[in-house]
PDB file of C-alpha atoms in Angstrom:
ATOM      1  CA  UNK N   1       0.000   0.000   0.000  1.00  0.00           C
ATOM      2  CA  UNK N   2       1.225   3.622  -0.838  1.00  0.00           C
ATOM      3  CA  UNK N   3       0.618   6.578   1.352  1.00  0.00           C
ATOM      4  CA  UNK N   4       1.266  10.122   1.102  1.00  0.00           C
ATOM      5  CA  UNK N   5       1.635  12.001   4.555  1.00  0.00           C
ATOM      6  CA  UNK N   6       1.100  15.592   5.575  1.00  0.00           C
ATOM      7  CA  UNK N   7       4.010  17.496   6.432  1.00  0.00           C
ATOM      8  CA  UNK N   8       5.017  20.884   6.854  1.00  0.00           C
ATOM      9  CA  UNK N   9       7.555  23.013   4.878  1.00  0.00           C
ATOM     10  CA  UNK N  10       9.667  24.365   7.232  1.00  0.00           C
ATOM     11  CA  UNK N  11      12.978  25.396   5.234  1.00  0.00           C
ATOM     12  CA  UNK N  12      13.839  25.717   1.351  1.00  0.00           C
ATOM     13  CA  UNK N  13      17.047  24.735   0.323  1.00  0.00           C
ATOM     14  CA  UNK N  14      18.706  24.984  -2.747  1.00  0.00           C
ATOM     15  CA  UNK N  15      17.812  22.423  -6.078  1.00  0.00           C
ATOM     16  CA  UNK N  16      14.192  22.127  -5.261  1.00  0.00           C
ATOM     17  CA  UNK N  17      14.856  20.819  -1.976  1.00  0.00           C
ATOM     18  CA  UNK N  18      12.995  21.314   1.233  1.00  0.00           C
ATOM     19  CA  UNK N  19      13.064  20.114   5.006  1.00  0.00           C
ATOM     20  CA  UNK N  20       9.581  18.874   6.446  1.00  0.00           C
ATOM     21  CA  UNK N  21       8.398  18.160   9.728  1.00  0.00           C
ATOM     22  CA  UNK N  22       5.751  15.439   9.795  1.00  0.00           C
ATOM     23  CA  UNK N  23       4.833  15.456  13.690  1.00  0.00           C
ATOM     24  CA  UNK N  24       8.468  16.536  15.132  1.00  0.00           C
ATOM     25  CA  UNK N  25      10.340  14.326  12.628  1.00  0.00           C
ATOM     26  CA  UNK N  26      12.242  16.059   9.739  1.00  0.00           C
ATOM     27  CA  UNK N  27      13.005  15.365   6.316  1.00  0.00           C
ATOM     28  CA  UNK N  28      14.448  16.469   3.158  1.00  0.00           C
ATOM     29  CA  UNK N  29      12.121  16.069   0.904  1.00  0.00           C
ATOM     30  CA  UNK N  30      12.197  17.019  -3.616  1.00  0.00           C
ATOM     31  CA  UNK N  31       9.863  19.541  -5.038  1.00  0.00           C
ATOM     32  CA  UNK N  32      10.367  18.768  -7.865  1.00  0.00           C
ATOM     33  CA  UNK N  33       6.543  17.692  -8.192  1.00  0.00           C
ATOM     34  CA  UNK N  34       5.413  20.832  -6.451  1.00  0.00           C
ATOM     35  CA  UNK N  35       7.323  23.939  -7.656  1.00  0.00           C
ATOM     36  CA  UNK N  36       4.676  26.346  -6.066  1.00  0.00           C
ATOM     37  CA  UNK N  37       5.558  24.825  -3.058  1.00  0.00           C
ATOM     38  CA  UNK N  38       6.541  27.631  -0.434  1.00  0.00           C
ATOM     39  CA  UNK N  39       7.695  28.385   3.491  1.00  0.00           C
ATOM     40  CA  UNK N  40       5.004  27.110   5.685  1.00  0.00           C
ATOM     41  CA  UNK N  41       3.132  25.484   3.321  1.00  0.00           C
ATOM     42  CA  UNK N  42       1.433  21.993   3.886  1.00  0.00           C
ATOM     43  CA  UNK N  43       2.584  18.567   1.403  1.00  0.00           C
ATOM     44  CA  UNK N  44       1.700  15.447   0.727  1.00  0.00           C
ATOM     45  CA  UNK N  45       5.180  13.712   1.184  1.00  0.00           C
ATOM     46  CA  UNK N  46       5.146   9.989  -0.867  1.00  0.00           C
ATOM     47  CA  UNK N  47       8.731   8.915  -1.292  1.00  0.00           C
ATOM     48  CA  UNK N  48      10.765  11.846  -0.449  1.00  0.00           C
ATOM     49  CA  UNK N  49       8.798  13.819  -3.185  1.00  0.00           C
ATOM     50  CA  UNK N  50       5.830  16.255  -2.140  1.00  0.00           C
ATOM     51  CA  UNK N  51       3.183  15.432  -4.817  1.00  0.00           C
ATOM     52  CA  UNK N  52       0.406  17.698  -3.852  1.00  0.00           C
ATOM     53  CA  UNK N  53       0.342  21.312  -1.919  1.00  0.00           C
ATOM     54  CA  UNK N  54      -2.675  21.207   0.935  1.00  0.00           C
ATOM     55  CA  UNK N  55      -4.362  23.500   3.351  1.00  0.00           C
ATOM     56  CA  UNK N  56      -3.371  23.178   7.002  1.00  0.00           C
ATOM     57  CA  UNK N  57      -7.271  21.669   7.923  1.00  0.00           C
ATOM     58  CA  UNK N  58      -6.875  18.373   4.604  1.00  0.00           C
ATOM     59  CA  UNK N  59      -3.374  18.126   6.384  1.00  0.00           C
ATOM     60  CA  UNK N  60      -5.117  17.597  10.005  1.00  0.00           C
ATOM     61  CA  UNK N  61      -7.817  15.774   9.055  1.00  0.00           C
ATOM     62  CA  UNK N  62      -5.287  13.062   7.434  1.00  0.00           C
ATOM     63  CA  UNK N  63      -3.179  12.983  10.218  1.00  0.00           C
ATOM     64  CA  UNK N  64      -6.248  12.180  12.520  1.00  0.00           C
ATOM     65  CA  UNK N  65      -7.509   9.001   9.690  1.00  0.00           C
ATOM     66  CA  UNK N  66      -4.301   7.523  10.044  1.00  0.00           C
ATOM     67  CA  UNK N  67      -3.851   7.964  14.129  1.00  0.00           C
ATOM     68  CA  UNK N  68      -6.624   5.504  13.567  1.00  0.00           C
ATOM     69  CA  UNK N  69      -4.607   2.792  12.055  1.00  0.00           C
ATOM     70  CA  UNK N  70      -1.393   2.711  13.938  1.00  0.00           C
ATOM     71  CA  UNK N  71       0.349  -0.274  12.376  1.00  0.00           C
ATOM     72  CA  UNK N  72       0.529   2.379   9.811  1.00  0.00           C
ATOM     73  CA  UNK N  73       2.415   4.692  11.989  1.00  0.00           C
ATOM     74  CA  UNK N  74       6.347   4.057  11.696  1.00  0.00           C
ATOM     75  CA  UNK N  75       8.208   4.353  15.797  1.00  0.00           C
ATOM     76  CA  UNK N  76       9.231   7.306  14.539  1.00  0.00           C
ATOM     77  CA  UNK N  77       6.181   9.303  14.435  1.00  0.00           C
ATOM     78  CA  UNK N  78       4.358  10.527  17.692  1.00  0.00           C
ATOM     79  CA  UNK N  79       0.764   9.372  17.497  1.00  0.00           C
ATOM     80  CA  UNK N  80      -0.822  11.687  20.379  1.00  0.00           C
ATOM     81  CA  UNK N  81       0.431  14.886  18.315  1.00  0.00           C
ATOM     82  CA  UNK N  82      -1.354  17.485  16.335  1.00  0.00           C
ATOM     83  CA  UNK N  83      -0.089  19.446  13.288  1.00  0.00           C
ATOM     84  CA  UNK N  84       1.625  22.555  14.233  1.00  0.00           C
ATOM     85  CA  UNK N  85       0.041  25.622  13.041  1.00  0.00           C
TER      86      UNK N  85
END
C-alpha cells in the first residue's frame, strides 16, 4: 500500500529541496513535483517527493484518519500529536 503524509515546509534549500516536519520528525524532501511549493506550506510527502500542496485543515484531518490505524504509523512518528500551526 502507498501513502502520502502531511508534512510541513519548514525550510527551502537549494535544487528544489525542502526540510519537512511530519509530527516533530524532519526530512528532506524534492519539489520537484510541487514547484509552487513555499515556506510554511502543507505537502503530501510519498517517497521523499511532495506530490500535492494542501491546506493546514486536509493536512489535520489526514493525520487524525491515520492515528486511527497505527500499524501504519512508523516508531518514529508521535501518534498523540497534532499538526503545528
Amino acid at each position: 500500500m502507498c501513502l502520502a503524509i502531511p508534512a510541513k515546509i519548514t525550510e527551502m534549500k537549494d535544487d528544489g529541496l525542502a526540510t519537512v516536519d511530519i509530527l516533530g520528525v524532519t526530512r528532506d524532501i524534492a519539489l520537484d513535483l510541487t514547484p509552487q511549493a513555499q515556506l510554511g506550506d502543507f505537502v503530501l510527502v510519498h517517497a521523499g517527493f511532495a506530490i500535492e500542496v494542501v491546506d493546514a485543515d486536509y493536512a489535520q484531518e489526514t493525520i487524525d484518519l491515520i492515528k486511527q490505524f497505527p500499524e501504519l504509523i512508523g516508531e518514529e512518528v508521535p501518534v498523540g500529536e497534532e499538526i503545528p500551526g
